Amino acid sequence: MSQYQENGGGQDPEGRGTPPQQPPPLPPGEYPGQTAGREPGYPGQQPGQPGYPVQPYGQPPQNPGMVLGVVGLVLAFFPVANIAGLIVSILGLRKSRRASMGNIPAVIGIVLSILSILGTIIFGIFFFTVIAHLVEVCNDLGPGEHFVDGVTYTCG
């Protein structure tokens, strides 16, 4: 069998194989395998996909609490706003859970807000303890500049 016969060609009168028939050229913008609506398929089928139903493409479902989770995460880093960050993160996590979705930024925001609140409380206790000590020393020493145990106190 000749090369031409293997590829779908026939024989010419001299006994040689004829080249295989080429398909007609495709219309502009069409690719091999596309049918451009010439063959019936499933309802809603796109051209070029004979025999396969088209799956709808769309936006993935949006996480309703994601924005609140991110805002709460950002607020967790500010000492004055960390309580608001905790509240916003909890609200974001609850919204996401109601939609059966996770919300990692909200969980991180909750943890960081709690740590930030604890850090603010510890710092506040330390700061006010130091201030109370300074006020007590100045009340004992009176106004002016005093040098006690290697520390200079300026009381007014």
Short mmCIF file of N, CA and C in Angstrom, two decimals, residues 7-144:
data_model
loop_
_atom_site.label_atom_id
_atom_site.label_comp_id
_atom_site.label_asym_id
_atom_site.label_seq_id
_atom_site.Cartn_x
_atom_site.Cartn_y
_atom_site.Cartn_z
N ASN A 7 -3.14 7.29 3.72
CA ASN A 7 -3.68 8.55 4.22
C ASN A 7 -5.02 8.91 3.60
N GLY A 8 -5.69 7.98 2.97
CA GLY A 8 -7.03 8.24 2.48
C GLY A 8 -7.10 8.57 1.00
N GLY A 9 -6.01 8.51 0.28
CA GLY A 9 -6.03 8.81 -1.14
C GLY A 9 -6.35 7.56 -1.95
N GLY A 10 -6.60 7.73 -3.21
CA GLY A 10 -6.87 6.59 -4.08
C GLY A 10 -5.69 6.36 -5.02
N GLN A 11 -5.93 5.75 -6.18
CA GLN A 11 -4.88 5.54 -7.18
C GLN A 11 -5.26 6.31 -8.43
N ASP A 12 -4.25 6.89 -9.05
CA ASP A 12 -4.51 7.55 -10.32
C ASP A 12 -4.38 6.52 -11.44
N PRO A 13 -4.68 6.87 -12.70
CA PRO A 13 -4.66 5.90 -13.80
C PRO A 13 -3.29 5.25 -14.00
N GLU A 14 -2.23 5.88 -13.60
CA GLU A 14 -0.90 5.30 -13.80
C GLU A 14 -0.53 4.34 -12.68
N GLY A 15 -1.41 4.18 -11.70
CA GLY A 15 -1.13 3.24 -10.63
C GLY A 15 -0.48 3.89 -9.41
N ARG A 16 -0.22 5.16 -9.52
CA ARG A 16 0.36 5.83 -8.34
C ARG A 16 -0.77 6.28 -7.43
N GLY A 17 -0.44 6.43 -6.18
CA GLY A 17 -1.44 6.91 -5.22
C GLY A 17 -1.69 8.40 -5.41
N THR A 18 -2.91 8.79 -5.18
CA THR A 18 -3.23 10.21 -5.27
C THR A 18 -3.16 10.81 -3.87
N PRO A 19 -2.84 12.09 -3.77
CA PRO A 19 -2.78 12.70 -2.43
C PRO A 19 -4.15 12.66 -1.78
N PRO A 20 -4.18 12.58 -0.45
CA PRO A 20 -5.47 12.53 0.25
C PRO A 20 -6.21 13.85 0.05
N GLN A 21 -7.54 13.74 0.12
CA GLN A 21 -8.36 14.94 -0.03
C GLN A 21 -8.22 15.81 1.22
N GLN A 22 -8.01 17.11 1.04
CA GLN A 22 -7.92 18.06 2.15
C GLN A 22 -9.32 18.57 2.44
N PRO A 23 -9.63 18.78 3.72
CA PRO A 23 -10.95 19.34 4.05
C PRO A 23 -11.03 20.78 3.54
N PRO A 24 -12.22 21.28 3.33
CA PRO A 24 -12.34 22.66 2.87
C PRO A 24 -11.80 23.62 3.94
N PRO A 25 -11.33 24.78 3.53
CA PRO A 25 -10.80 25.73 4.52
C PRO A 25 -11.89 26.17 5.50
N LEU A 26 -11.46 26.48 6.71
CA LEU A 26 -12.41 26.89 7.75
C LEU A 26 -12.75 28.36 7.60
N PRO A 27 -13.94 28.75 8.00
CA PRO A 27 -14.29 30.17 7.99
C PRO A 27 -13.39 30.94 8.96
N PRO A 28 -13.23 32.24 8.77
CA PRO A 28 -12.38 33.02 9.66
C PRO A 28 -12.86 32.93 11.10
N GLY A 29 -11.90 32.81 12.02
CA GLY A 29 -12.21 32.76 13.45
C GLY A 29 -12.64 31.40 13.94
N GLU A 30 -12.60 30.38 13.11
CA GLU A 30 -13.02 29.05 13.51
C GLU A 30 -11.79 28.15 13.54
N TYR A 31 -11.76 27.22 14.47
CA TYR A 31 -10.64 26.31 14.64
C TYR A 31 -11.08 24.89 14.29
N PRO A 32 -10.13 24.03 13.98
CA PRO A 32 -10.51 22.64 13.72
C PRO A 32 -11.24 22.06 14.93
N GLY A 33 -12.30 21.35 14.69
CA GLY A 33 -13.08 20.76 15.76
C GLY A 33 -14.28 21.61 16.15
N GLN A 34 -14.29 22.88 15.77
CA GLN A 34 -15.43 23.72 16.07
C GLN A 34 -16.53 23.43 15.06
N THR A 35 -17.74 23.53 15.54
CA THR A 35 -18.85 23.28 14.64
C THR A 35 -19.62 24.54 14.34
N ALA A 36 -19.42 25.59 15.13
CA ALA A 36 -20.09 26.89 14.94
C ALA A 36 -21.58 26.73 14.75
N GLY A 37 -22.17 25.80 15.51
CA GLY A 37 -23.61 25.65 15.49
C GLY A 37 -24.11 24.82 14.32
N ARG A 38 -23.24 24.14 13.57
CA ARG A 38 -23.69 23.36 12.43
C ARG A 38 -24.21 21.99 12.85
N GLU A 39 -23.75 21.51 14.03
CA GLU A 39 -24.22 20.20 14.49
C GLU A 39 -25.06 20.40 15.75
N PRO A 40 -26.15 19.68 15.86
CA PRO A 40 -26.95 19.83 17.07
C PRO A 40 -26.23 19.21 18.25
N GLY A 41 -26.43 19.74 19.41
CA GLY A 41 -25.83 19.22 20.63
C GLY A 41 -26.81 19.39 21.77
N TYR A 42 -26.28 19.48 22.96
CA TYR A 42 -27.12 19.69 24.12
C TYR A 42 -27.59 21.13 24.17
N PRO A 43 -28.74 21.38 24.83
CA PRO A 43 -29.20 22.77 24.95
C PRO A 43 -28.17 23.59 25.72
N GLY A 44 -27.95 24.78 25.27
CA GLY A 44 -26.99 25.65 25.93
C GLY A 44 -25.55 25.34 25.59
N GLN A 45 -25.35 24.46 24.61
CA GLN A 45 -24.00 24.03 24.27
C GLN A 45 -23.28 25.11 23.46
N GLN A 46 -22.01 25.32 23.77
CA GLN A 46 -21.19 26.26 23.03
C GLN A 46 -20.71 25.60 21.75
N PRO A 47 -20.46 26.40 20.71
CA PRO A 47 -19.93 25.81 19.48
C PRO A 47 -18.58 25.17 19.73
N GLY A 48 -18.32 24.11 19.03
CA GLY A 48 -17.01 23.46 19.11
C GLY A 48 -16.91 22.42 20.19
N GLN A 49 -18.01 22.10 20.84
CA GLN A 49 -17.97 21.10 21.90
C GLN A 49 -19.08 20.08 21.68
N PRO A 50 -19.01 19.34 20.59
CA PRO A 50 -20.10 18.41 20.33
C PRO A 50 -20.15 17.29 21.37
N GLY A 51 -21.37 17.02 21.84
CA GLY A 51 -21.57 15.88 22.72
C GLY A 51 -21.31 16.13 24.18
N TYR A 52 -20.85 17.33 24.56
CA TYR A 52 -20.58 17.59 25.96
C TYR A 52 -21.40 18.78 26.42
N PRO A 53 -22.10 18.63 27.55
CA PRO A 53 -22.87 19.77 28.04
C PRO A 53 -21.91 20.83 28.59
N VAL A 54 -22.31 22.06 28.48
CA VAL A 54 -21.50 23.17 28.95
C VAL A 54 -21.76 23.38 30.43
N GLN A 55 -20.69 23.44 31.21
CA GLN A 55 -20.81 23.76 32.62
C GLN A 55 -20.80 25.28 32.75
N PRO A 56 -21.71 25.84 33.53
CA PRO A 56 -21.73 27.30 33.65
C PRO A 56 -20.50 27.79 34.40
N TYR A 57 -19.88 28.82 33.87
CA TYR A 57 -18.74 29.44 34.52
C TYR A 57 -19.28 30.68 35.20
N GLY A 58 -18.77 30.95 36.33
CA GLY A 58 -19.21 32.15 37.03
C GLY A 58 -18.24 32.50 38.12
N GLN A 59 -18.58 33.50 38.83
CA GLN A 59 -17.75 33.92 39.94
C GLN A 59 -17.84 32.88 41.05
N PRO A 60 -16.73 32.59 41.73
CA PRO A 60 -16.84 31.72 42.89
C PRO A 60 -17.64 32.43 43.98
N PRO A 61 -18.26 31.68 44.86
CA PRO A 61 -19.07 32.33 45.88
C PRO A 61 -18.21 33.26 46.74
N GLN A 62 -18.73 34.42 47.04
CA GLN A 62 -18.01 35.40 47.84
C GLN A 62 -18.20 35.09 49.31
N ASN A 63 -17.13 35.30 50.08
CA ASN A 63 -17.18 35.10 51.52
C ASN A 63 -17.72 36.38 52.15
N PRO A 64 -18.90 36.34 52.76
CA PRO A 64 -19.53 37.57 53.24
C PRO A 64 -18.78 38.23 54.39
N GLY A 65 -17.99 37.49 55.14
CA GLY A 65 -17.31 38.08 56.29
C GLY A 65 -15.85 38.37 56.08
N MET A 66 -15.35 38.18 54.85
CA MET A 66 -13.92 38.34 54.60
C MET A 66 -13.45 39.77 54.83
N VAL A 67 -14.22 40.75 54.37
CA VAL A 67 -13.81 42.15 54.53
C VAL A 67 -13.77 42.51 56.01
N LEU A 68 -14.78 42.08 56.75
CA LEU A 68 -14.78 42.36 58.20
C LEU A 68 -13.60 41.68 58.88
N GLY A 69 -13.25 40.48 58.45
CA GLY A 69 -12.10 39.79 59.03
C GLY A 69 -10.80 40.53 58.78
N VAL A 70 -10.63 41.04 57.58
CA VAL A 70 -9.40 41.78 57.25
C VAL A 70 -9.35 43.10 58.01
N VAL A 71 -10.49 43.80 58.11
CA VAL A 71 -10.53 45.06 58.87
C VAL A 71 -10.22 44.80 60.33
N GLY A 72 -10.79 43.74 60.89
CA GLY A 72 -10.50 43.39 62.29
C GLY A 72 -9.05 43.04 62.50
N LEU A 73 -8.45 42.37 61.52
CA LEU A 73 -7.03 42.03 61.60
C LEU A 73 -6.17 43.29 61.63
N VAL A 74 -6.50 44.26 60.79
CA VAL A 74 -5.74 45.51 60.76
C VAL A 74 -5.92 46.29 62.06
N LEU A 75 -7.14 46.34 62.56
CA LEU A 75 -7.40 47.08 63.80
C LEU A 75 -6.71 46.45 65.01
N ALA A 76 -6.41 45.18 64.94
CA ALA A 76 -5.76 44.49 66.07
C ALA A 76 -4.38 45.07 66.37
N PHE A 77 -3.76 45.73 65.40
CA PHE A 77 -2.41 46.25 65.60
C PHE A 77 -2.38 47.62 66.26
N PHE A 78 -3.53 48.25 66.47
CA PHE A 78 -3.57 49.58 67.07
C PHE A 78 -4.10 49.46 68.49
N PRO A 79 -3.30 49.90 69.48
CA PRO A 79 -3.70 49.72 70.89
C PRO A 79 -5.05 50.32 71.24
N VAL A 80 -5.41 51.43 70.68
CA VAL A 80 -6.70 52.04 71.01
C VAL A 80 -7.85 51.31 70.32
N ALA A 81 -7.59 50.75 69.13
CA ALA A 81 -8.65 50.16 68.32
C ALA A 81 -8.70 48.63 68.44
N ASN A 82 -7.92 48.03 69.34
CA ASN A 82 -7.87 46.57 69.39
C ASN A 82 -9.19 45.95 69.87
N ILE A 83 -9.94 46.65 70.69
CA ILE A 83 -11.24 46.12 71.11
C ILE A 83 -12.21 46.13 69.93
N ALA A 84 -12.18 47.22 69.15
CA ALA A 84 -13.01 47.27 67.95
C ALA A 84 -12.56 46.19 66.96
N GLY A 85 -11.24 45.94 66.87
CA GLY A 85 -10.74 44.88 66.01
C GLY A 85 -11.25 43.51 66.42
N LEU A 86 -11.33 43.28 67.73
CA LEU A 86 -11.85 42.01 68.23
C LEU A 86 -13.33 41.86 67.85
N ILE A 87 -14.10 42.91 68.05
CA ILE A 87 -15.54 42.85 67.74
C ILE A 87 -15.76 42.64 66.24
N VAL A 88 -15.04 43.40 65.42
CA VAL A 88 -15.22 43.30 63.97
C VAL A 88 -14.77 41.92 63.47
N SER A 89 -13.68 41.38 64.04
CA SER A 89 -13.22 40.05 63.63
C SER A 89 -14.24 38.97 63.99
N ILE A 90 -14.83 39.10 65.18
CA ILE A 90 -15.85 38.12 65.59
C ILE A 90 -17.06 38.21 64.67
N LEU A 91 -17.49 39.43 64.34
CA LEU A 91 -18.62 39.58 63.42
C LEU A 91 -18.31 38.98 62.04
N GLY A 92 -17.10 39.21 61.55
CA GLY A 92 -16.70 38.65 60.25
C GLY A 92 -16.67 37.14 60.27
N LEU A 93 -16.16 36.56 61.36
CA LEU A 93 -16.11 35.10 61.47
C LEU A 93 -17.52 34.52 61.55
N ARG A 94 -18.42 35.18 62.28
CA ARG A 94 -19.80 34.69 62.38
C ARG A 94 -20.50 34.73 61.02
N LYS A 95 -20.28 35.82 60.27
CA LYS A 95 -20.90 35.92 58.94
C LYS A 95 -20.38 34.81 58.02
N SER A 96 -19.08 34.56 58.09
CA SER A 96 -18.50 33.52 57.24
C SER A 96 -19.01 32.14 57.64
N ARG A 97 -19.11 31.89 58.92
CA ARG A 97 -19.59 30.58 59.39
C ARG A 97 -21.04 30.35 58.98
N ARG A 98 -21.85 31.41 59.00
CA ARG A 98 -23.25 31.26 58.57
C ARG A 98 -23.34 30.88 57.10
N ALA A 99 -22.34 31.31 56.32
CA ALA A 99 -22.30 30.96 54.90
C ALA A 99 -21.50 29.67 54.67
N SER A 100 -21.17 28.96 55.75
CA SER A 100 -20.40 27.70 55.71
C SER A 100 -19.04 27.90 55.04
N MET A 101 -18.38 28.99 55.39
CA MET A 101 -17.06 29.28 54.84
C MET A 101 -16.11 29.58 55.99
N GLY A 102 -14.84 29.41 55.74
CA GLY A 102 -13.82 29.75 56.71
C GLY A 102 -13.40 31.19 56.51
N ASN A 103 -12.71 31.73 57.52
CA ASN A 103 -12.24 33.11 57.43
C ASN A 103 -10.96 33.23 58.27
N ILE A 104 -9.85 32.87 57.65
CA ILE A 104 -8.55 32.88 58.34
C ILE A 104 -8.20 34.28 58.85
N PRO A 105 -8.36 35.36 58.05
CA PRO A 105 -8.03 36.68 58.59
C PRO A 105 -8.83 37.03 59.85
N ALA A 106 -10.09 36.61 59.92
CA ALA A 106 -10.89 36.90 61.10
C ALA A 106 -10.36 36.14 62.32
N VAL A 107 -9.97 34.89 62.13
CA VAL A 107 -9.42 34.10 63.24
C VAL A 107 -8.11 34.73 63.73
N ILE A 108 -7.25 35.10 62.79
CA ILE A 108 -5.98 35.75 63.16
C ILE A 108 -6.28 37.09 63.84
N GLY A 109 -7.27 37.83 63.33
CA GLY A 109 -7.66 39.10 63.94
C GLY A 109 -8.14 38.92 65.37
N ILE A 110 -8.90 37.85 65.63
CA ILE A 110 -9.37 37.59 67.00
C ILE A 110 -8.19 37.31 67.92
N VAL A 111 -7.29 36.43 67.48
CA VAL A 111 -6.14 36.07 68.32
C VAL A 111 -5.26 37.29 68.58
N LEU A 112 -4.94 38.03 67.51
CA LEU A 112 -4.07 39.20 67.69
C LEU A 112 -4.76 40.29 68.51
N SER A 113 -6.06 40.45 68.36
CA SER A 113 -6.78 41.45 69.16
C SER A 113 -6.73 41.09 70.63
N ILE A 114 -6.94 39.81 70.95
CA ILE A 114 -6.87 39.39 72.35
C ILE A 114 -5.47 39.62 72.91
N LEU A 115 -4.44 39.23 72.14
CA LEU A 115 -3.06 39.45 72.60
C LEU A 115 -2.77 40.94 72.74
N SER A 116 -3.26 41.74 71.82
CA SER A 116 -3.05 43.18 71.88
C SER A 116 -3.77 43.80 73.08
N ILE A 117 -4.98 43.33 73.36
CA ILE A 117 -5.71 43.83 74.53
C ILE A 117 -4.96 43.47 75.81
N LEU A 118 -4.50 42.23 75.90
CA LEU A 118 -3.72 41.83 77.08
C LEU A 118 -2.44 42.65 77.21
N GLY A 119 -1.76 42.86 76.08
CA GLY A 119 -0.54 43.69 76.11
C GLY A 119 -0.83 45.11 76.52
N THR A 120 -1.94 45.67 76.06
CA THR A 120 -2.32 47.03 76.44
C THR A 120 -2.64 47.10 77.92
N ILE A 121 -3.32 46.09 78.44
CA ILE A 121 -3.64 46.06 79.88
C ILE A 121 -2.35 45.97 80.71
N ILE A 122 -1.45 45.08 80.31
CA ILE A 122 -0.18 44.93 81.05
C ILE A 122 0.62 46.22 80.99
N PHE A 123 0.71 46.83 79.81
CA PHE A 123 1.44 48.09 79.68
C PHE A 123 0.77 49.17 80.52
N GLY A 124 -0.56 49.24 80.51
CA GLY A 124 -1.28 50.24 81.30
C GLY A 124 -1.02 50.08 82.78
N ILE A 125 -1.05 48.84 83.26
CA ILE A 125 -0.77 48.60 84.68
C ILE A 125 0.65 49.04 85.02
N PHE A 126 1.62 48.69 84.19
CA PHE A 126 3.01 49.08 84.42
C PHE A 126 3.15 50.60 84.39
N PHE A 127 2.57 51.24 83.38
CA PHE A 127 2.70 52.69 83.23
C PHE A 127 2.08 53.42 84.42
N PHE A 128 0.88 53.03 84.82
CA PHE A 128 0.23 53.72 85.93
C PHE A 128 0.91 53.42 87.26
N THR A 129 1.52 52.25 87.40
CA THR A 129 2.28 51.94 88.61
C THR A 129 3.50 52.85 88.70
N VAL A 130 4.20 53.05 87.59
CA VAL A 130 5.37 53.92 87.58
C VAL A 130 4.96 55.36 87.87
N ILE A 131 3.89 55.82 87.24
CA ILE A 131 3.41 57.20 87.47
C ILE A 131 3.00 57.38 88.93
N ALA A 132 2.30 56.39 89.51
CA ALA A 132 1.88 56.48 90.91
C ALA A 132 3.10 56.55 91.83
N HIS A 133 4.14 55.78 91.50
CA HIS A 133 5.37 55.81 92.31
C HIS A 133 6.02 57.19 92.23
N LEU A 134 6.09 57.78 91.03
CA LEU A 134 6.69 59.11 90.87
C LEU A 134 5.91 60.17 91.63
N VAL A 135 4.59 60.11 91.58
CA VAL A 135 3.76 61.07 92.31
C VAL A 135 3.99 60.93 93.81
N GLU A 136 4.09 59.70 94.29
CA GLU A 136 4.32 59.46 95.72
C GLU A 136 5.67 60.01 96.17
N VAL A 137 6.72 59.78 95.36
CA VAL A 137 8.05 60.28 95.70
C VAL A 137 8.05 61.81 95.72
N CYS A 138 7.42 62.44 94.73
CA CYS A 138 7.38 63.91 94.68
C CYS A 138 6.58 64.48 95.84
N ASN A 139 5.52 63.78 96.26
CA ASN A 139 4.77 64.24 97.43
C ASN A 139 5.63 64.19 98.69
N ASP A 140 6.47 63.16 98.82
CA ASP A 140 7.35 63.03 99.99
C ASP A 140 8.48 64.05 99.95
N LEU A 141 9.05 64.33 98.76
CA LEU A 141 10.22 65.21 98.66
C LEU A 141 9.85 66.68 98.56
N GLY A 142 8.73 67.00 98.02
CA GLY A 142 8.34 68.40 97.85
C GLY A 142 8.83 68.94 96.52
N PRO A 143 8.50 70.20 96.20
CA PRO A 143 8.90 70.77 94.92
C PRO A 143 10.41 70.98 94.84
N GLY A 144 10.91 70.95 93.57
CA GLY A 144 12.34 71.16 93.34
C GLY A 144 12.97 69.93 92.69
#
